């Protein structure tokens, strides 16, 4: 049986979109969606999936345990990690158009395309994150309650750093640890307006 959870996790580790994985395997994106949801129990593309994900065939499907090992060609590490800055723009905050700096890429993001760091701009997420901390962001991991994320509005490009506490098919429930006294700490965000939260996987504390 195809190990769909392993495929999802490995694709996220490599920073691949479903469309990019489909291109590498030579199938349609809807096929990758069906595989990752566990609706496909067997596939003739096990070898192609293994090559694309830098795995062995038995990692994709245990029935391939006797298959000769594939030669794995590792992806070369990417360049330095861009540092993005959040600035206040009237009623909301947004990213400056261009990175303000770059830092050596940490091991956890060595092969993650589109990864970036964020210079935290306020203390509303203290004590988890404080102004001046550098947040390390993996944009391809799935949204899971109990982790903090960078939320980006699809239309206004507003940016929020929040802890995801709960989710439904319609909303994200997101929390600030230290909101201003006159404001609430937890808000509902419409998923269609904030479609792809980017997970914060670590930080470099301010010096």
Coordinates of N, CA and C in Angstrom, one line a residue:
X1 N 0.8 -1.2 0.0 CA 0.0 0.0 0.0 C 0.9 1.2 0.0
X2 N 0.5 2.2 -0.8 CA 1.3 3.5 -0.9 C 1.3 4.2 0.4
X3 N 2.4 4.6 0.9 CA 2.6 5.3 2.2 C 2.3 6.8 1.9
X4 N 1.1 7.2 1.9 CA 0.7 8.6 1.5 C 1.2 9.6 2.5
X5 N 1.2 9.3 3.8 CA 1.7 10.3 4.8 C 3.2 10.5 4.6
X6 N 4.0 9.5 4.3 CA 5.4 9.6 4.0 C 5.6 10.5 2.8
X7 N 4.8 10.4 1.8 CA 4.9 11.2 0.6 C 4.7 12.7 0.9
X8 N 3.6 13.0 1.7 CA 3.3 14.3 2.1 C 4.4 14.9 2.9
X9 N 4.9 14.2 3.9 CA 6.0 14.7 4.8 C 7.3 15.0 4.0
X10 N 7.6 14.1 3.1 CA 8.9 14.2 2.3 C 8.8 15.4 1.3
X11 N 7.6 15.5 0.7 CA 7.5 16.6 -0.2 C 7.6 18.0 0.5
X12 N 7.1 18.0 1.7 CA 7.2 19.2 2.5 C 8.7 19.5 2.9
X13 N 9.4 18.4 3.3 CA 10.8 18.6 3.6 C 11.6 19.2 2.5
X14 N 11.3 18.7 1.3 CA 12.0 19.2 0.1 C 11.5 20.5 -0.4
X15 N 10.4 21.0 0.2 CA 9.9 22.3 -0.3 C 9.2 22.3 -1.7
X16 N 8.7 21.1 -2.0 CA 8.1 21.0 -3.4 C 6.6 21.2 -3.3
X17 N 6.0 21.9 -4.3 CA 4.6 22.0 -4.4 C 4.0 20.7 -5.0
X18 N 2.7 20.5 -4.9 CA 2.1 19.3 -5.5 C 2.3 19.4 -7.0
X19 N 2.2 20.6 -7.6 CA 2.4 20.8 -9.0 C 3.8 20.4 -9.5
X20 N 4.8 20.8 -8.7 CA 6.2 20.5 -9.0 C 6.5 19.0 -8.9
X21 N 5.9 18.3 -7.8 CA 6.1 16.9 -7.7 C 5.4 16.2 -8.9
X22 N 4.2 16.6 -9.3 CA 3.6 16.0 -10.4 C 4.4 16.1 -11.7
X23 N 5.0 17.3 -11.8 CA 5.9 17.5 -13.0 C 7.1 16.5 -13.0
X24 N 7.7 16.4 -11.9 CA 8.8 15.5 -11.8 C 8.5 14.0 -12.0
X25 N 7.3 13.6 -11.5 CA 6.8 12.2 -11.6 C 6.3 12.0 -13.0
X26 N 5.7 13.0 -13.7 CA 5.1 12.8 -15.0 C 3.6 12.5 -14.9
X27 N 3.0 13.0 -13.9 CA 1.5 12.7 -13.7 C 0.8 14.1 -13.5
X28 N -0.5 14.1 -13.4 CA -1.2 15.3 -13.2 C -1.2 15.7 -11.7
X29 N -1.4 17.0 -11.5 CA -1.5 17.4 -10.1 C -2.6 16.7 -9.3
X30 N -3.8 16.6 -10.0 CA -4.9 15.9 -9.3 C -4.5 14.5 -8.9
X31 N -3.7 13.8 -9.6 CA -3.2 12.5 -9.2 C -2.4 12.5 -8.0
X32 N -1.5 13.5 -7.8 CA -0.7 13.7 -6.6 C -1.7 14.0 -5.4
X33 N -2.7 14.8 -5.6 CA -3.7 15.1 -4.6 C -4.3 13.8 -4.1
X34 N -4.8 12.9 -5.1 CA -5.4 11.7 -4.7 C -4.5 10.7 -3.9
X35 N -3.2 10.7 -4.4 CA -2.2 9.8 -3.7 C -2.0 10.3 -2.3
X36 N -1.8 11.7 -2.1 CA -1.5 12.2 -0.8 C -2.7 12.1 0.2
X37 N -3.9 12.0 -0.3 CA -5.1 11.9 0.5 C -5.3 10.4 0.9
X38 N -4.5 9.5 0.4 CA -4.7 8.1 0.7 C -5.7 7.4 -0.1
X39 N -6.2 8.0 -1.2 CA -7.2 7.4 -2.0 C -6.6 6.4 -3.1
X40 N -5.3 6.5 -3.3 CA -4.7 5.6 -4.2 C -3.8 4.6 -3.4
X41 N -4.2 3.3 -3.5 CA -3.5 2.3 -2.7 C -2.3 1.6 -3.5
X42 N -2.4 1.7 -4.8 CA -1.3 1.2 -5.7 C -1.1 2.1 -6.8
X43 N 0.1 2.2 -7.3 CA 0.4 3.1 -8.5 C 1.6 2.5 -9.2
X44 N 1.6 2.6 -10.5 CA 2.7 2.2 -11.3 C 3.9 3.2 -11.3
X45 N 3.7 4.3 -10.6 CA 4.7 5.4 -10.6 C 5.5 5.4 -9.3
X46 N 5.6 4.2 -8.6 CA 6.4 4.2 -7.4 C 7.8 4.6 -7.6
X47 N 8.4 4.1 -8.6 CA 9.9 4.4 -8.9 C 10.0 5.9 -9.2
X48 N 9.1 6.4 -10.0 CA 9.2 7.8 -10.3 C 9.0 8.7 -9.1
X49 N 8.1 8.3 -8.2 CA 7.8 9.0 -7.0 C 9.1 9.0 -6.1
X50 N 9.7 7.8 -6.0 CA 10.9 7.6 -5.2 C 12.0 8.5 -5.7
X51 N 12.2 8.5 -7.0 CA 13.3 9.4 -7.5 C 13.0 10.9 -7.2
X52 N 11.8 11.3 -7.5 CA 11.4 12.7 -7.3 C 11.6 13.1 -5.8
X53 N 11.3 12.2 -4.9 CA 11.4 12.5 -3.5 C 12.7 12.1 -2.8
X54 N 13.6 11.6 -3.6 CA 14.9 11.2 -3.1 C 14.8 10.1 -2.0
X55 N 13.9 9.2 -2.3 CA 13.7 8.0 -1.4 C 13.9 6.8 -2.2
X56 N 13.8 5.6 -1.4 CA 13.9 4.3 -2.0 C 12.4 3.9 -2.3
X57 N 12.2 3.0 -3.3 CA 10.9 2.5 -3.6 C 10.1 2.0 -2.4
X58 N 10.8 1.2 -1.5 CA 10.1 0.6 -0.4 C 9.6 1.7 0.6
X59 N 10.2 2.9 0.5 CA 9.7 4.0 1.3 C 8.3 4.5 0.9
X60 N 8.1 4.3 -0.4 CA 6.8 4.7 -1.0 C 5.8 3.6 -0.9
X61 N 6.2 2.3 -1.1 CA 5.3 1.2 -1.1 C 6.1 0.0 -0.5
X62 N 5.8 -0.5 0.7 CA 6.6 -1.6 1.3 C 6.7 -2.9 0.4
X63 N 5.8 -3.0 -0.6 CA 5.8 -4.2 -1.4 C 7.0 -4.2 -2.4
X64 N 7.7 -3.0 -2.4 CA 8.9 -2.9 -3.2 C 10.2 -3.2 -2.4
X65 N 10.1 -3.9 -1.3 CA 11.2 -4.2 -0.4 C 12.4 -4.8 -1.2
X66 N 12.1 -5.6 -2.2 CA 13.1 -6.4 -2.9 C 13.7 -5.6 -4.1
X67 N 13.2 -4.5 -4.3 CA 13.6 -3.7 -5.5 C 15.1 -3.2 -5.3
X68 N 15.9 -3.3 -6.3 CA 17.3 -2.9 -6.2 C 17.3 -1.4 -5.8
X69 N 18.3 -1.0 -4.9 CA 18.4 0.4 -4.5 C 18.5 1.4 -5.6
X70 N 17.9 2.5 -5.5 CA 18.1 3.5 -6.5 C 19.3 4.4 -6.1
X71 N 20.0 4.9 -7.1 CA 21.0 5.9 -6.8 C 20.4 7.2 -6.5
X72 N 20.6 7.7 -5.3 CA 20.0 9.0 -4.9 C 20.9 10.1 -5.1
X73 N 20.5 11.1 -5.9 CA 21.3 12.3 -6.2 C 20.7 13.4 -5.3
X74 N 21.4 13.8 -4.3 CA 20.9 14.8 -3.4 C 20.9 16.2 -4.0
X75 N 19.9 17.0 -3.6 CA 19.8 18.4 -4.1 C 20.9 19.2 -3.4
X76 N 21.6 20.0 -4.2 CA 22.6 20.9 -3.6 C 21.9 21.9 -2.7
X77 N 22.6 22.3 -1.6 CA 22.0 23.3 -0.7 C 21.8 24.6 -1.4
X78 N 20.7 25.3 -1.1 CA 20.4 26.6 -1.7 C 21.3 27.7 -1.1
X79 N 21.2 28.9 -1.6 CA 22.0 30.0 -1.1 C 21.5 30.5 0.3
X80 N 22.0 31.7 0.6 CA 21.6 32.2 1.9 C 20.1 32.5 2.0
X81 N 19.7 32.6 3.3 CA 18.2 32.8 3.5 C 17.9 34.2 3.6
X82 N 16.9 34.7 2.7 CA 16.6 36.1 2.7 C 15.9 36.5 4.0
X83 N 16.1 37.7 4.5 CA 15.5 38.2 5.7 C 14.5 39.2 5.3
X84 N 13.2 39.0 5.7 CA 12.1 40.0 5.3 C 11.7 40.8 6.6
X85 N 11.3 42.0 6.3 CA 10.9 42.9 7.4 C 9.4 43.2 7.3
X86 N 8.8 43.2 8.5 CA 7.4 43.6 8.6 C 7.3 45.1 9.0
X87 N 6.5 45.9 8.3 CA 6.3 47.3 8.6 C 4.8 47.6 8.8
X88 N 4.5 48.5 9.6 CA 3.1 49.0 9.8 C 2.7 49.9 8.6
X89 N 1.5 49.6 8.0 CA 0.9 50.3 6.9 C -0.5 50.7 7.3
X90 N -0.7 51.8 8.1 CA -2.0 52.1 8.5 C -2.6 51.1 9.4
X91 N -3.7 50.5 8.9 CA -4.5 49.6 9.8 C -3.8 48.2 9.9
X92 N -2.9 47.9 9.0 CA -2.3 46.5 9.1 C -0.8 46.6 8.8
X93 N -0.1 45.5 8.9 CA 1.3 45.3 8.6 C 1.5 44.6 7.4
X94 N 2.6 44.8 6.7 CA 2.9 44.0 5.5 C 4.4 43.9 5.4
X95 N 4.9 43.0 4.5 CA 6.3 42.9 4.2 C 6.8 44.0 3.3
X96 N 8.0 44.5 3.6 CA 8.7 45.3 2.6 C 8.9 44.6 1.3
X97 N 8.8 45.2 0.2 CA 8.9 44.5 -1.1 C 10.1 43.6 -1.3
X98 N 11.3 44.1 -0.8 CA 12.5 43.4 -1.0 C 13.1 42.9 0.4
X99 N 13.8 41.8 0.4 CA 14.5 41.4 1.6 C 15.5 42.5 2.1
X100 N 15.7 42.7 3.4 CA 16.6 43.7 3.9 C 18.0 43.1 4.2
X101 N 18.1 41.8 4.2 CA 19.4 41.2 4.5 C 19.3 39.7 4.1
X102 N 20.4 39.0 4.4 CA 20.4 37.5 4.2 C 21.3 36.9 5.3
X103 N 21.0 35.7 5.7 CA 21.8 35.0 6.7 C 22.1 33.6 6.2
X104 N 23.1 33.0 6.8 CA 23.5 31.6 6.5 C 22.3 30.7 6.7
X105 N 22.0 29.9 5.7 CA 20.8 29.0 5.7 C 21.0 27.9 6.8
X106 N 20.1 27.9 7.8 CA 20.2 26.8 8.8 C 19.9 25.4 8.2
X107 N 20.4 24.4 8.8 CA 20.3 23.1 8.3 C 18.9 22.6 8.0
X108 N 18.0 23.0 8.9 CA 16.6 22.6 8.8 C 15.9 23.2 7.5
X109 N 16.5 24.2 6.9 CA 16.0 24.8 5.7 C 16.9 24.7 4.5
X110 N 17.9 23.8 4.6 CA 19.0 23.8 3.6 C 18.4 23.5 2.2
X111 N 17.4 22.7 2.1 CA 16.9 22.4 0.8 C 15.4 22.8 0.6
X112 N 15.0 23.8 1.4 CA 13.6 24.2 1.3 C 13.5 25.5 0.4
X113 N 13.0 25.3 -0.7 CA 12.8 26.4 -1.6 C 11.7 27.4 -1.1
X114 N 11.9 28.7 -1.3 CA 11.0 29.7 -0.8 C 11.1 30.0 0.7
X115 N 11.9 29.3 1.4 CA 12.1 29.6 2.8 C 12.6 31.0 3.0
X116 N 12.4 31.5 4.2 CA 12.8 32.9 4.5 C 12.9 33.1 6.0
X117 N 13.5 34.2 6.4 CA 13.5 34.6 7.8 C 12.7 35.9 7.9
X118 N 12.1 36.2 9.1 CA 11.3 37.4 9.3 C 11.9 38.1 10.6
X119 N 12.1 39.4 10.4 CA 12.5 40.2 11.6 C 11.3 40.6 12.3
X120 N 11.1 40.0 13.5 CA 9.9 40.3 14.3 C 9.8 41.8 14.7
X121 N 8.7 42.4 14.5 CA 8.6 43.8 14.6 C 7.9 44.3 15.9
X122 N 7.3 43.4 16.6 CA 6.7 43.9 17.9 C 6.7 42.8 18.9
X123 N 6.1 43.0 20.1 CA 6.1 42.0 21.2 C 4.8 41.4 21.4
X124 N 3.9 41.4 20.4 CA 2.5 40.9 20.6 C 2.5 39.3 20.7
X125 N 3.7 38.7 20.3 CA 3.8 37.2 20.4 C 4.8 36.9 21.5
X126 N 5.2 37.8 22.3 CA 6.0 37.5 23.5 C 5.2 36.7 24.5
X127 N 5.9 35.8 25.2 CA 7.3 35.6 25.2 C 7.9 34.6 24.1
X128 N 7.0 34.1 23.3 CA 7.5 33.1 22.3 C 8.4 33.9 21.3
X129 N 8.0 35.0 20.8 CA 8.8 35.8 19.9 C 8.8 37.2 20.4
X130 N 9.9 37.9 20.4 CA 10.0 39.3 20.8 C 10.6 40.1 19.6
X131 N 10.3 41.4 19.7 CA 10.8 42.4 18.7 C 12.3 42.2 18.5
X132 N 12.8 42.0 17.3 CA 14.2 41.8 17.1 C 14.6 40.4 16.8
X133 N 13.7 39.4 17.2 CA 14.0 38.0 16.9 C 13.9 37.8 15.4
X134 N 14.7 36.8 14.9 CA 14.6 36.4 13.5 C 13.9 35.1 13.5
X135 N 12.7 35.1 12.9 CA 11.9 33.9 12.8 C 12.3 33.1 11.5
X136 N 12.4 31.8 11.7 CA 12.8 30.9 10.5 C 11.5 30.3 10.0
X137 N 11.2 30.5 8.7 CA 9.9 30.1 8.1 C 10.0 29.1 7.0
X138 N 9.3 28.0 7.2 CA 9.2 26.9 6.2 C 7.8 27.1 5.6
X139 N 7.7 27.5 4.3 CA 6.4 27.9 3.8 C 5.6 26.7 3.2
X140 N 6.1 25.5 3.3 CA 5.4 24.4 2.6 C 4.9 23.3 3.6
X141 N 5.1 23.5 4.9 CA 4.6 22.5 5.8 C 3.1 22.7 6.0
X142 N 2.3 21.6 6.3 CA 0.9 21.7 6.4 C 0.5 22.5 7.7
X143 N -0.6 23.1 7.7 CA -1.1 23.9 8.8 C -1.6 22.9 9.9
X144 N -1.0 23.0 11.1 CA -1.4 22.1 12.2 C -1.6 23.0 13.4
X145 N -2.7 22.8 14.1 CA -2.9 23.6 15.4 C -1.8 23.3 16.4
X146 N -1.4 24.4 17.1 CA -0.3 24.2 18.1 C 1.0 24.7 17.6
X147 N 1.1 25.2 16.4 CA 2.3 25.8 15.9 C 2.0 27.3 15.5
X148 N 3.0 28.1 15.4 CA 2.9 29.5 15.0 C 3.2 29.6 13.6
X149 N 2.5 30.6 13.0 CA 2.6 30.8 11.5 C 2.7 32.2 11.1
X150 N 3.2 32.5 9.9 CA 3.1 33.8 9.3 C 1.9 33.6 8.3
X151 N 0.9 34.4 8.6 CA -0.3 34.4 7.8 C -0.2 35.6 6.8
X152 N -0.5 35.4 5.6 CA -0.4 36.5 4.6 C -1.8 36.5 3.8
X153 N -2.4 37.7 3.8 CA -3.7 37.9 3.2 C -3.5 37.9 1.7
X154 N -4.4 37.1 1.0 CA -4.2 36.9 -0.4 C -4.5 38.2 -1.2
X155 N -5.3 39.1 -0.7 CA -5.6 40.3 -1.5 C -4.8 41.5 -1.0
X156 N -4.9 41.8 0.2 CA -4.2 43.0 0.8 C -2.8 42.9 1.0
X157 N -2.3 41.6 1.1 CA -0.9 41.2 1.5 C -0.6 41.6 2.9
X158 N -1.6 41.8 3.7 CA -1.4 42.1 5.2 C -0.7 40.8 5.8
X159 N 0.1 41.1 6.8 CA 0.9 40.0 7.4 C 0.6 39.9 8.9
X160 N 0.3 38.7 9.4 CA 0.1 38.5 10.8 C 1.0 37.3 11.3
X161 N 1.6 37.5 12.4 CA 2.3 36.4 13.1 C 1.4 35.9 14.3
X162 N 1.0 34.7 14.2 CA 0.0 34.2 15.2 C 0.2 32.7 15.4
X163 N -0.3 32.2 16.6 CA -0.3 30.8 16.9 C -1.7 30.2 16.4
X164 N -1.6 29.2 15.6 CA -2.8 28.5 15.2 C -3.3 27.6 16.3
X165 N -4.5 27.9 16.8 CA -5.1 27.1 17.9 C -6.2 26.2 17.5
X166 N -6.8 26.4 16.4 CA -7.9 25.6 15.9 C -8.2 25.9 14.5
X167 N -8.7 25.0 13.7 CA -9.1 25.2 12.3 C -10.3 24.5 11.9
X168 N -11.1 25.0 11.0 CA -12.2 24.3 10.4 C -12.1 24.5 8.9
X169 N -13.0 24.0 8.1 CA -13.0 24.1 6.7 C -13.1 25.6 6.2
X170 N -13.5 26.5 7.1 CA -13.8 27.8 6.7 C -12.9 28.8 7.4
X171 N -12.5 28.5 8.7 CA -11.7 29.5 9.4 C -10.4 28.9 10.0
X172 N -9.5 29.8 10.3 CA -8.4 29.6 11.2 C -8.7 30.3 12.5
X173 N -8.4 29.7 13.6 CA -8.5 30.5 14.9 C -7.1 30.7 15.3
X174 N -6.7 32.0 15.4 CA -5.3 32.4 15.6 C -5.2 33.3 16.8
X175 N -4.1 33.1 17.5 CA -3.9 33.8 18.8 C -2.6 34.6 18.9
X176 N -2.7 35.8 19.6 CA -1.6 36.5 20.0 C -1.4 36.3 21.5
X177 N -0.2 36.2 22.0 CA 0.1 36.0 23.4 C -0.1 37.3 24.2
X178 N 0.3 38.4 23.7 CA 0.4 39.7 24.4 C -0.2 40.8 23.6
X179 N -1.6 40.7 23.4 CA -2.2 41.8 22.6 C -2.3 43.1 23.4
X180 N -2.5 44.2 22.8 CA -2.8 45.5 23.5 C -4.0 45.3 24.4
X181 N -4.0 46.1 25.5 CA -5.1 45.9 26.5 C -6.5 46.0 25.9
X182 N -6.7 46.9 24.9 CA -8.0 47.1 24.4 C -8.4 46.1 23.3
X183 N -7.5 45.2 23.0 CA -7.8 44.2 21.9 C -7.9 42.8 22.3
X184 N -8.5 42.0 21.6 CA -8.6 40.5 21.9 C -7.4 39.8 21.4
X185 N -7.1 38.7 22.1 CA -5.9 37.9 21.7 C -6.2 36.9 20.6
X186 N -7.4 36.5 20.5 CA -7.7 35.4 19.5 C -8.7 35.9 18.5
X187 N -8.5 35.6 17.2 CA -9.3 36.1 16.1 C -9.6 34.9 15.2
X188 N -10.7 35.1 14.4 CA -11.0 34.2 13.3 C -10.5 34.8 12.0
X189 N -9.8 34.0 11.2 CA -9.4 34.4 9.9 C -10.0 33.5 8.9
X190 N -10.6 34.1 7.9 CA -11.3 33.3 6.8 C -10.2 32.6 5.9
X191 N -10.3 31.4 5.8 CA -9.2 30.6 5.1 C -9.1 31.0 3.7
X192 N -10.1 31.4 3.0 CA -10.0 31.8 1.6 C -9.3 33.1 1.5
X193 N -9.3 33.9 2.5 CA -8.6 35.2 2.5 C -7.1 35.1 3.0
X194 N -6.9 34.0 3.8 CA -5.5 33.8 4.4 C -5.2 32.3 4.0
X195 N -4.9 32.0 2.8 CA -5.0 30.6 2.3 C -3.8 29.7 2.7
X196 N -2.6 30.2 2.9 CA -1.5 29.4 3.1 C -0.6 29.8 4.2
X197 N -0.9 29.5 5.5 CA 0.0 29.9 6.6 C 1.4 29.3 6.4
X198 N 2.4 30.0 6.7 CA 3.8 29.6 6.6 C 4.3 29.3 8.0
X199 N 4.7 28.0 8.2 CA 5.1 27.6 9.6 C 6.4 28.2 10.1
X200 N 6.4 28.7 11.3 CA 7.7 29.2 11.9 C 8.3 28.0 12.6
X201 N 9.5 27.6 12.2 CA 10.1 26.3 12.7 C 11.2 26.6 13.8
X202 N 11.5 27.9 14.0 CA 12.5 28.2 14.9 C 12.8 29.7 14.9
X203 N 13.8 30.1 15.7 CA 14.2 31.5 15.7 C 15.6 31.7 16.1
X204 N 16.2 32.8 15.7 CA 17.4 33.3 16.3 C 17.1 34.5 17.2
X205 N 17.3 34.3 18.5 CA 16.9 35.4 19.4 C 17.7 36.6 19.2
X206 N 17.1 37.8 19.5 CA 17.8 39.0 19.3 C 19.1 39.0 20.2
X207 N 20.1 39.7 19.7 CA 21.4 39.7 20.5 C 21.4 40.5 21.7

